[in-house]
XYZ file of C-alpha atoms in Angstrom:
685
model
C 113.989 63.428 69.714
C 116.568 60.605 69.623
C 118.262 61.286 66.292
C 121.676 61.490 67.933
C 123.995 59.445 70.104
C 126.409 60.589 72.793
C 128.717 57.844 71.550
C 129.492 60.176 68.639
C 131.428 62.421 71.042
C 134.914 62.030 72.412
C 135.296 61.652 76.226
C 135.771 65.378 76.945
C 132.967 66.431 74.623
C 130.713 63.907 76.339
C 131.487 65.338 79.787
C 130.522 68.807 78.530
C 127.355 67.595 76.803
C 126.070 65.613 79.775
C 126.949 68.030 82.588
C 123.893 68.784 84.744
C 122.008 72.075 84.493
C 123.994 74.906 85.969
C 127.117 76.804 85.063
C 129.359 75.059 82.535
C 132.551 76.495 81.062
C 133.833 74.818 77.886
C 137.361 75.910 76.989
C 137.497 74.821 73.362
C 140.587 75.117 71.197
C 140.455 75.643 67.439
C 139.025 72.681 65.533
C 137.997 70.782 68.663
C 134.304 70.453 67.772
C 132.814 73.127 70.015
C 129.694 73.626 67.874
C 129.100 69.889 67.862
C 129.557 69.772 71.635
C 127.144 72.563 72.505
C 124.449 71.309 70.125
C 124.709 67.879 71.729
C 124.505 69.532 75.148
C 121.321 71.360 74.180
C 119.887 68.176 72.673
C 120.793 66.137 75.782
C 119.198 68.640 78.181
C 116.012 68.637 76.127
C 115.989 64.869 75.575
C 116.326 64.183 79.305
C 113.514 66.597 80.158
C 115.748 69.089 81.959
C 114.395 71.925 79.805
C 111.928 72.333 76.947
C 113.197 73.519 73.521
C 111.374 76.873 73.610
C 113.027 77.691 76.980
C 116.564 77.613 75.508
C 118.343 80.662 74.102
C 121.604 79.975 72.260
C 123.659 83.031 71.334
C 126.393 83.201 68.701
C 128.365 86.040 67.143
C 127.528 85.458 63.472
C 124.387 84.623 61.526
C 126.283 81.810 59.852
C 127.078 80.184 63.201
C 123.486 80.631 64.404
C 122.150 79.063 61.215
C 124.555 76.150 61.489
C 123.443 75.506 65.072
C 119.737 75.572 64.142
C 120.377 73.207 61.228
C 122.286 70.746 63.399
C 119.616 70.762 66.094
C 116.872 70.243 63.511
C 118.806 67.305 62.045
C 119.028 65.857 65.565
C 115.260 66.129 65.928
C 115.327 69.144 68.249
C 112.900 71.848 67.062
C 112.025 75.338 68.257
C 115.381 76.222 69.884
C 116.180 79.928 69.562
C 119.709 80.217 68.106
C 120.459 83.862 67.407
C 123.203 86.464 67.361
C 123.398 88.948 70.224
C 122.027 91.569 67.835
C 119.116 89.471 66.629
C 118.120 88.269 70.112
C 118.281 91.752 71.641
C 116.363 93.327 68.763
C 113.573 90.782 69.065
C 113.300 91.229 72.806
C 113.453 95.030 72.702
C 110.689 95.191 70.087
C 108.469 93.149 72.421
C 109.214 95.036 75.636
C 109.699 98.591 74.286
C 106.161 99.886 75.045
C 106.735 98.930 78.690
C 110.109 100.648 78.695
C 109.184 103.895 76.926
C 105.418 104.232 76.758
C 104.326 106.247 73.704
C 107.880 107.126 72.653
C 108.672 105.429 69.347
C 112.088 104.209 68.254
C 113.851 103.782 64.942
C 116.950 101.729 64.297
C 120.007 103.680 63.259
C 121.511 101.403 60.638
C 124.310 103.802 59.658
C 126.040 105.842 62.335
C 128.452 107.699 60.083
C 126.062 110.453 58.825
C 124.993 111.307 62.375
C 128.627 111.262 63.572
C 129.439 113.639 60.708
C 126.636 115.957 61.819
C 127.934 115.848 65.406
C 131.508 116.527 64.281
C 130.432 119.559 62.254
C 128.431 120.860 65.201
C 131.469 120.859 67.535
C 134.029 121.949 64.929
C 135.909 118.662 64.426
C 137.300 117.479 61.060
C 134.783 115.715 58.817
C 137.339 113.985 56.595
C 135.971 110.539 55.817
C 138.776 108.614 57.485
C 138.421 110.772 60.614
C 134.678 110.142 60.700
C 135.231 106.391 60.294
C 137.634 106.414 63.223
C 135.335 108.599 65.336
C 132.465 106.197 64.673
C 134.638 103.272 65.712
C 135.721 105.099 68.859
C 132.109 105.832 69.842
C 131.161 102.195 69.209
C 134.053 101.041 71.381
C 133.131 103.456 74.195
C 129.494 102.361 74.240
C 130.404 98.669 74.098
C 132.763 99.281 77.021
C 130.098 101.196 79.005
C 132.059 104.455 78.858
C 130.004 107.657 78.725
C 130.925 110.871 76.893
C 131.737 112.520 80.219
C 134.406 110.022 81.222
C 135.768 109.077 77.791
C 138.886 111.260 78.086
C 139.789 109.719 81.438
C 139.042 106.113 80.545
C 140.652 105.955 77.118
C 144.102 106.283 78.698
C 143.430 103.247 80.880
C 142.704 101.245 77.734
C 145.738 102.597 75.827
C 143.564 103.979 73.018
C 144.959 106.222 70.279
C 142.054 108.488 69.334
C 141.844 110.026 65.828
C 141.541 113.533 67.338
C 142.106 114.768 70.886
C 140.344 112.846 73.646
C 138.421 115.996 74.578
C 137.153 116.387 70.994
C 136.125 112.710 70.821
C 134.115 113.207 74.017
C 132.446 116.296 72.528
C 131.511 114.498 69.292
C 130.266 111.514 71.300
C 128.081 113.732 73.512
C 126.643 115.582 70.522
C 125.985 112.285 68.712
C 123.955 111.032 71.692
C 122.031 114.326 71.808
C 121.163 114.197 68.099
C 119.583 110.765 68.452
C 116.660 112.054 70.490
C 113.989 113.881 68.521
C 110.410 114.839 69.338
C 108.390 111.643 69.734
C 111.099 109.295 68.491
C 114.462 107.906 69.621
C 117.142 106.739 67.211
C 118.804 103.593 68.544
C 122.117 102.171 67.416
C 123.094 98.569 68.144
C 124.731 99.404 71.468
C 121.593 101.281 72.551
C 119.548 98.150 71.854
C 121.822 96.134 74.144
C 121.997 98.764 76.891
C 118.292 99.733 76.884
C 117.262 96.094 77.040
C 119.638 95.345 79.935
C 118.415 98.410 81.832
C 114.746 97.668 81.155
C 114.947 94.044 82.273
C 116.554 95.161 85.508
C 114.348 98.152 86.335
C 110.904 97.891 84.745
C 108.529 95.979 87.019
C 107.420 92.604 85.725
C 109.726 92.496 82.703
C 112.409 90.382 84.347
C 109.887 87.832 85.614
C 108.233 87.513 82.225
C 111.528 87.168 80.393
C 112.964 84.614 82.802
C 109.772 82.594 82.616
C 110.320 82.365 78.862
C 114.014 81.500 78.872
C 115.510 79.131 81.453
C 118.730 77.900 79.833
C 121.364 79.971 78.049
C 124.246 78.860 75.831
C 126.713 81.510 74.633
C 129.446 80.822 72.073
C 132.737 82.725 71.557
C 132.617 84.041 75.102
C 136.100 85.535 74.804
C 134.592 88.115 72.420
C 131.867 89.375 74.791
C 131.923 93.121 75.471
C 131.095 94.697 78.848
C 127.732 95.828 77.435
C 126.900 92.295 76.244
C 128.006 90.840 79.579
C 125.678 93.271 81.338
C 122.822 91.970 79.188
C 123.726 88.348 79.969
C 123.565 89.140 83.699
C 120.167 90.799 83.190
C 118.933 87.704 81.353
C 120.061 85.396 84.143
C 119.215 87.382 87.258
C 120.105 85.161 90.245
C 120.030 81.979 88.178
C 123.106 80.115 86.900
C 121.810 77.890 84.081
C 124.471 79.111 81.690
C 126.865 77.293 79.367
C 129.680 79.316 77.846
C 132.178 78.304 75.188
C 135.368 80.130 74.349
C 139.084 80.140 73.679
C 141.138 82.931 75.206
C 143.887 82.148 72.687
C 141.546 83.452 69.965
C 140.894 86.838 71.615
C 141.515 89.215 68.698
C 138.798 91.860 68.935
C 139.849 94.001 71.903
C 139.715 97.049 69.610
C 135.897 96.629 69.522
C 135.612 96.410 73.307
C 135.698 92.608 73.566
C 137.305 91.307 76.732
C 138.391 87.752 77.623
C 138.100 88.607 81.326
C 134.503 87.341 81.461
C 135.655 83.954 80.189
C 138.717 83.861 82.436
C 136.723 84.939 85.514
C 133.814 82.564 84.947
C 134.856 80.027 87.581
C 135.473 82.865 90.028
C 131.924 84.144 89.447
C 130.513 80.602 89.545
C 132.708 78.527 91.895
C 130.528 75.430 91.355
C 130.904 75.565 87.562
C 131.824 72.439 85.600
C 134.906 73.216 83.515
C 135.797 71.106 80.479
C 138.826 71.526 78.208
C 138.482 70.480 74.560
C 141.956 70.001 73.092
C 141.572 67.245 70.507
C 141.854 69.037 67.158
C 139.901 67.325 64.364
C 140.617 70.036 61.800
C 144.368 70.190 61.282
C 147.224 67.749 60.863
C 149.517 67.173 63.873
C 152.258 69.148 62.101
C 150.010 72.225 61.967
C 148.740 71.872 65.532
C 152.328 71.452 66.786
C 153.244 74.731 65.124
C 150.176 76.464 66.579
C 151.118 75.185 70.031
C 154.693 76.412 69.621
C 153.535 79.903 68.637
C 150.957 80.311 71.392
C 153.231 78.588 73.892
C 155.436 81.677 73.855
C 152.525 83.944 74.830
C 152.732 86.137 77.912
C 150.146 87.570 80.282
C 146.997 86.280 81.920
C 145.358 85.025 78.732
C 148.260 82.646 78.193
C 147.429 81.042 81.548
C 144.656 78.893 80.045
C 147.378 76.711 78.502
C 145.084 75.010 76.000
C 147.265 72.670 73.962
C 145.909 71.250 70.726
C 146.271 67.548 69.998
C 146.177 66.857 66.272
C 143.831 63.921 65.616
C 144.096 63.777 61.826
C 146.633 61.588 60.028
C 150.124 63.036 59.766
C 150.714 65.448 56.897
C 153.529 67.470 55.454
C 155.366 69.944 57.681
C 154.484 73.634 57.378
C 156.557 75.509 54.818
C 158.538 78.688 55.496
C 159.801 81.080 52.844
C 161.556 84.424 52.681
C 161.593 86.653 49.609
C 163.513 89.678 48.451
C 160.343 91.757 47.956
C 156.543 91.581 48.080
C 156.073 91.042 44.308
C 158.421 88.032 44.488
C 156.427 86.694 47.423
C 153.101 87.193 45.649
C 154.221 85.595 42.397
C 155.703 82.558 44.123
C 152.534 82.128 46.185
C 150.527 82.314 42.941
C 152.836 79.695 41.375
C 152.387 77.364 44.361
C 148.606 77.855 44.303
C 148.520 77.007 40.617
C 150.405 73.810 41.362
C 147.966 72.898 44.159
C 145.017 73.431 41.829
C 146.666 71.364 39.084
C 147.197 68.510 41.554
C 143.578 68.419 42.650
C 142.991 71.018 45.388
C 139.794 72.979 44.720
C 140.377 76.758 44.439
C 137.661 77.326 47.045
C 139.753 75.285 49.498
C 142.738 77.656 49.224
C 143.183 80.932 51.104
C 145.780 83.699 51.141
C 145.700 85.505 54.488
C 147.344 88.802 55.432
C 147.260 91.280 58.309
C 145.552 94.255 56.646
C 143.400 94.657 53.547
C 145.994 96.920 51.887
C 148.208 93.865 51.442
C 145.744 92.253 49.036
C 146.741 94.371 46.025
C 149.975 92.588 45.172
C 148.332 89.152 45.503
C 145.353 90.210 43.399
C 147.805 91.201 40.681
C 149.841 88.001 40.896
C 146.791 85.725 40.863
C 145.303 87.627 37.909
C 148.539 87.274 35.947
C 148.547 83.551 36.712
C 144.940 83.207 35.498
C 143.687 82.114 38.924
C 140.157 83.053 39.927
C 139.927 84.672 43.348
C 137.599 86.537 45.664
C 138.387 89.147 48.289
C 136.712 88.580 51.652
C 136.397 91.028 54.494
C 137.275 94.089 52.459
C 136.515 95.794 49.180
C 138.425 94.872 46.054
C 141.483 97.058 45.656
C 140.213 99.101 42.708
C 136.773 99.496 44.287
C 138.015 101.272 47.376
C 137.056 104.986 47.504
C 140.631 106.250 47.873
C 141.733 104.224 44.848
C 138.754 105.358 42.753
C 139.610 108.926 43.752
C 143.231 108.439 42.726
C 142.174 106.958 39.384
C 139.863 109.913 38.708
C 142.630 112.373 39.556
C 145.084 110.636 37.239
C 142.537 110.483 34.422
C 141.914 114.226 34.681
C 145.644 114.951 34.734
C 146.303 112.654 31.776
C 143.691 114.522 29.702
C 145.684 117.764 29.916
C 148.225 118.782 27.324
C 151.062 118.267 29.839
C 150.535 114.524 30.250
C 153.418 113.420 28.036
C 155.844 115.784 29.801
C 155.111 114.548 33.328
C 157.051 111.877 35.141
C 154.386 109.237 35.967
C 155.658 108.534 39.481
C 155.910 112.237 40.328
C 152.426 112.831 38.864
C 150.855 110.014 40.914
C 152.657 111.183 44.038
C 151.284 114.704 43.559
C 147.716 113.443 42.945
C 147.839 111.361 46.127
C 149.352 114.267 48.084
C 146.457 116.508 47.031
C 144.084 113.814 48.247
C 145.627 113.809 51.699
C 148.395 111.236 51.531
C 151.169 112.168 53.938
C 154.796 111.117 53.940
C 154.458 109.298 57.258
C 151.830 106.757 58.275
C 149.047 108.500 60.262
C 147.361 107.460 63.516
C 143.869 105.991 63.581
C 142.799 102.695 62.025
C 140.782 104.189 59.157
C 143.417 106.775 58.288
C 146.173 104.159 58.381
C 144.295 101.794 56.074
C 143.590 104.631 53.606
C 147.276 105.601 53.700
C 148.346 102.003 53.192
C 146.045 101.606 50.187
C 147.360 104.826 48.650
C 150.907 103.655 49.271
C 150.133 100.324 47.620
C 148.769 102.209 44.600
C 151.937 104.303 44.373
C 154.123 101.194 44.713
C 152.227 99.551 41.858
C 152.916 102.589 39.632
C 156.599 102.532 40.600
C 156.790 98.833 39.729
C 155.202 99.463 36.312
C 157.652 102.262 35.536
C 160.556 100.188 36.803
C 159.516 97.439 34.415
C 159.093 99.814 31.455
C 160.911 103.135 31.772
C 159.191 104.433 28.603
C 155.737 104.230 30.181
C 153.899 107.577 30.147
C 151.148 108.874 32.399
C 148.576 107.945 29.749
C 150.059 104.450 29.700
C 149.704 104.240 33.489
C 146.044 105.256 33.293
C 145.376 102.685 30.568
C 147.164 99.934 32.481
C 145.280 100.695 35.707
C 141.974 100.634 33.820
C 142.930 97.300 32.286
C 143.770 95.845 35.676
C 140.485 97.082 37.107
C 138.466 95.598 34.244
C 140.322 92.286 34.361
C 139.701 91.790 38.070
C 137.522 88.820 38.894
C 134.012 89.650 40.147
C 133.128 89.114 43.836
C 131.603 85.955 45.238
C 133.218 83.585 42.778
C 134.325 80.033 43.332
C 137.987 80.802 43.593
C 140.899 81.303 45.921
C 140.000 83.393 48.970
C 141.975 86.533 49.838
C 141.229 87.627 53.385
C 142.593 89.522 56.346
C 143.367 87.478 59.440
C 140.456 89.081 61.293
C 137.930 88.213 58.607
C 139.250 84.621 58.453
C 138.166 83.917 62.031
C 135.684 81.039 62.144
C 136.636 79.766 58.670
C 138.918 76.973 57.488
C 140.535 75.748 54.280
C 142.558 72.750 53.102
C 145.463 74.992 52.139
C 146.411 78.315 53.727
C 149.117 80.799 52.771
C 150.023 83.134 55.624
C 151.799 86.078 54.010
C 153.496 89.323 54.993
C 154.892 87.827 58.205
C 157.462 90.532 58.850
C 157.897 92.948 61.749
C 155.749 96.034 61.221
C 153.075 93.979 59.507
C 152.723 91.241 62.138
C 152.900 92.554 64.750
C 151.594 95.683 63.079
C 153.457 98.955 63.700
C 150.673 100.346 65.856
C 150.908 97.355 68.198
C 154.654 97.892 68.505
C 153.938 101.459 69.626
C 151.270 100.437 72.154
C 153.305 97.771 73.910
C 153.156 94.184 75.079
C 149.395 93.880 75.541
C 148.724 94.665 71.877
C 151.722 92.648 70.697
C 150.250 89.619 72.452
C 146.945 90.154 70.662
C 148.900 90.135 67.386
C 150.408 86.793 68.432
C 146.895 85.429 68.985
C 145.883 86.751 65.583
C 148.768 84.799 64.058
C 147.618 81.716 65.984
C 144.126 82.131 64.528
C 145.647 82.247 61.039
C 147.667 79.056 61.579
C 144.642 77.153 62.867
C 142.602 77.936 59.733
C 144.622 75.337 57.782
C 143.579 71.697 57.585
C 146.466 69.980 55.769
C 148.752 72.480 53.983
C 150.320 75.600 55.500
C 152.794 77.963 53.822
C 154.185 80.967 55.703
C 156.156 83.736 54.066
C 157.665 87.182 54.500
C 159.641 89.624 52.383
C 162.773 91.666 53.038
C 161.587 94.735 51.059
C 158.265 96.190 49.971
C 159.113 96.631 46.299
C 161.626 95.211 43.843
C 164.989 96.879 44.276
C 163.952 98.359 47.638
C 166.088 98.272 50.756
C 166.054 94.766 52.220
C 165.702 95.877 55.840
C 162.593 94.029 57.010
C 162.872 91.192 59.507
C 160.784 88.096 59.967
C 158.069 88.309 62.631
C 159.269 87.723 66.173
C 156.473 85.170 66.585
C 158.551 82.654 64.602
C 161.742 83.134 66.600
C 163.074 79.743 67.616
C 160.456 78.003 65.449
C 161.574 78.447 61.826
C 164.101 75.926 60.575
C 166.628 78.502 59.427
C 168.146 76.303 56.762
C 164.749 76.060 55.090
C 163.596 79.625 55.384
C 165.768 80.982 52.565
C 165.144 78.287 49.999
C 162.765 80.265 47.717
C 165.389 82.917 47.081
C 168.334 80.560 46.574
C 167.366 79.909 42.961
C 167.982 83.545 42.163
C 171.488 84.821 41.466
C 172.493 88.081 43.085
C 171.469 90.894 40.789
C 174.306 92.999 39.570
C 174.834 96.368 41.183
C 177.910 97.198 39.074
C 178.551 97.084 35.346
C 180.128 93.785 34.274
C 182.153 95.678 31.613
C 183.508 98.814 33.315
C 182.659 98.231 36.967
C 180.712 101.498 37.391
C 177.627 101.382 39.716
C 174.405 100.701 37.815
C 171.813 103.425 38.401
C 168.796 102.951 36.138
C 166.322 100.058 36.066
C 167.328 99.303 32.474
C 171.018 99.067 33.393
C 170.279 96.770 36.322
C 168.280 94.480 34.069
C 171.041 94.418 31.424
C 173.851 94.095 33.950
C 175.947 96.756 32.235
C 175.935 100.480 31.450
C 173.926 101.484 28.428
C 177.080 103.214 27.113
C 179.251 100.100 27.375
C 179.654 97.752 24.396
C 176.899 95.206 23.987
C 177.523 91.555 23.235
C 174.001 90.926 21.975
C 173.165 89.023 18.816
C 170.922 91.596 17.144
C 169.246 88.925 15.009
C 168.349 87.016 18.193
C 167.072 90.193 19.821
C 164.881 90.851 16.751
C 163.585 87.281 16.883
C 162.706 87.656 20.578
C 160.860 90.891 19.857
C 158.934 89.221 17.013
C 157.954 86.368 19.342
C 156.867 88.896 21.987
C 154.722 90.819 19.488
C 152.897 87.648 18.451
C 152.408 86.586 22.077
C 151.073 90.024 23.047
C 148.600 89.948 20.151
C 147.353 86.470 21.104
C 146.867 87.482 24.742
C 145.437 90.920 24.015
C 148.068 92.635 26.145
C 150.603 95.413 25.559
C 153.984 94.019 24.516
C 155.742 95.350 27.605
C 153.407 93.216 29.770
C 155.064 90.132 28.284
C 158.675 91.339 28.655
C 160.295 94.752 28.379
C 162.974 95.461 25.768
C 165.568 95.517 28.546
C 164.588 92.036 29.714
C 164.641 90.665 26.154
C 168.074 92.223 25.663
C 169.286 90.591 28.890
C 167.901 87.218 27.719
C 169.653 87.601 24.374
C 172.952 88.389 26.107
C 172.735 85.664 28.773
C 171.380 82.887 26.516
C 169.852 81.085 29.548
C 168.929 77.418 29.378
C 168.091 76.295 32.948
C 165.266 77.617 35.141
C 167.820 79.083 37.557
C 169.514 80.996 34.728
C 166.183 82.398 33.538
C 165.184 83.398 37.060
C 168.491 85.206 37.527
C 167.369 87.751 34.918
C 165.342 90.655 36.386
C 161.883 90.692 34.832
C 161.649 86.883 34.647
C 159.744 85.693 37.683
C 158.258 82.275 38.539
C 154.911 83.037 36.858
C 156.456 84.232 33.583
C 158.906 81.350 33.686
C 156.006 78.882 33.806
C 154.246 80.683 30.954
C 157.056 81.449 28.548
C 160.201 79.405 29.290
C 159.508 76.683 26.695
C 158.814 79.230 23.941
C 161.932 81.224 24.841
C 164.066 78.102 24.767
C 162.766 77.346 21.257
C 163.747 80.827 20.038
C 167.143 80.725 21.751
C 167.928 77.227 20.431
C 168.014 78.528 16.859
C 170.848 80.949 17.746
C 173.092 78.781 19.972
């Protein structure tokens, strides 16, 4: 068992690895080698005879992390160490001790809570809409993880600033009924929180169990301690009893799961609970360039509250790299297409697609990037959420549109009005609802509607049948899951991962911090800041941050950059991506009248005013478009609309800036078609 050397560690890591048995608190910043440190600590304790391998229990929060720890220990010549998730460890222990806890009573694991929550909701007369049930399930999970019973839910939820999906009284009633329904003659249904709580109770109360367990396990190592819930902390205390052979690892700056019941207080209070604890701070960052770590430090350095008191400051140990990039855009489609253009350039210059990630606050934001990457021919995968067209609310909307399009009225209906009505019938409200599940459903529906509006804005002749066909095409063209491509992920699902190049997108107020956090106050706003910090620290060498002034093209440019970049963004750089675009005309260049239709805004003049277009050139552009559409197997309007071709014929652009000044010609289409367009135009100059 000597297949490792402590000389491989830096001075702080070595202090943590070689600390004597007893309480050890490792405050480990992002990229500082915490997994390496705790595996070396386990190996050192075993190698020096302080503990035998089978007496160690290492606990992580993901199967991936547990597997990585086991693999590292095996490579170091350390066998038989139990490295498990909380769930896996508790399940294994409960299965062994259950007959002593419950006698002849059998138990079954409740893998899916939603059906039983639905049954409980029906029983007490509460809405069984899917999004309500999802939120009720989440609320029950949070209450159980926080050790809150049905009887005191209504009182306690106010202390935690929760926003329940229905009244607090009704949540308590559903919760109570749910617990009642789990007990049946001869068998108990146990959810994950029951496994944790029953095990903790049994170890503490059933004679002989504690002694047997503590004889088996002498040393405990727990990772991501800032994410421990009160229920999990109760289990840890039951494991330990009066002993203190515990090593914890955590970073309060990465506390982003309070909505699940996680609390950093157990990490922050560790030295208060164990005054003799060895505390080590790991701040040397081996993941990111100094430019990225400096930015991360600047963002988290503005944090407020107790969590900010840890003052971990990353020290970038990698060679210097390029400074992080900042960009503002007029609208989300512009942002998405420029990000796609930049990604394409990274891939062309040697960055593997699997080493590139686009991160956003909520899954609803993926739609516009999925579209832009597809148009650019870039393979991608969506992590931490279903693909846009696979989500139930989007499938439901598609079915509703298909049925409506099959009626004899389809050609008479305005597509935007028709889609709006379909979504309204399916529960979409004018204002964003409360509750996480309901909000995400609403956001996805809104994204769907925005996509339809963008299609109609691009081609005003598009009918409802055309919308249905285009949506089906986009669904079919989407890349399958689990491919070797660019990763699209929410900030939450990106935790624990890293990439060479990261694009942090949608960094405007209302998205980050999210609107709900703005309503709930400073505590939640600070968690949003930490979420942003997590996103920044995912990047190894390239970081691009962006935001948009409006949701859709032509929308009101009222959105502001996230407050988390105040005093950090070099203002002179932030507007560069939009400087190449000329201001789009709002008034007719001929008569001066305000332009009202999408076609007029593209042309830059009223449709009734005299044209100065070379009709032969316009015909040549249309012929080129028809051939291009045939080669690519796409509708002609997907290449360019008639209005855009007319504007090109009138403007006779030659430079990239002149092309980009024409609505309908974005960075992606410029890369694809500019050379061909120049060839056509050259014949008519």
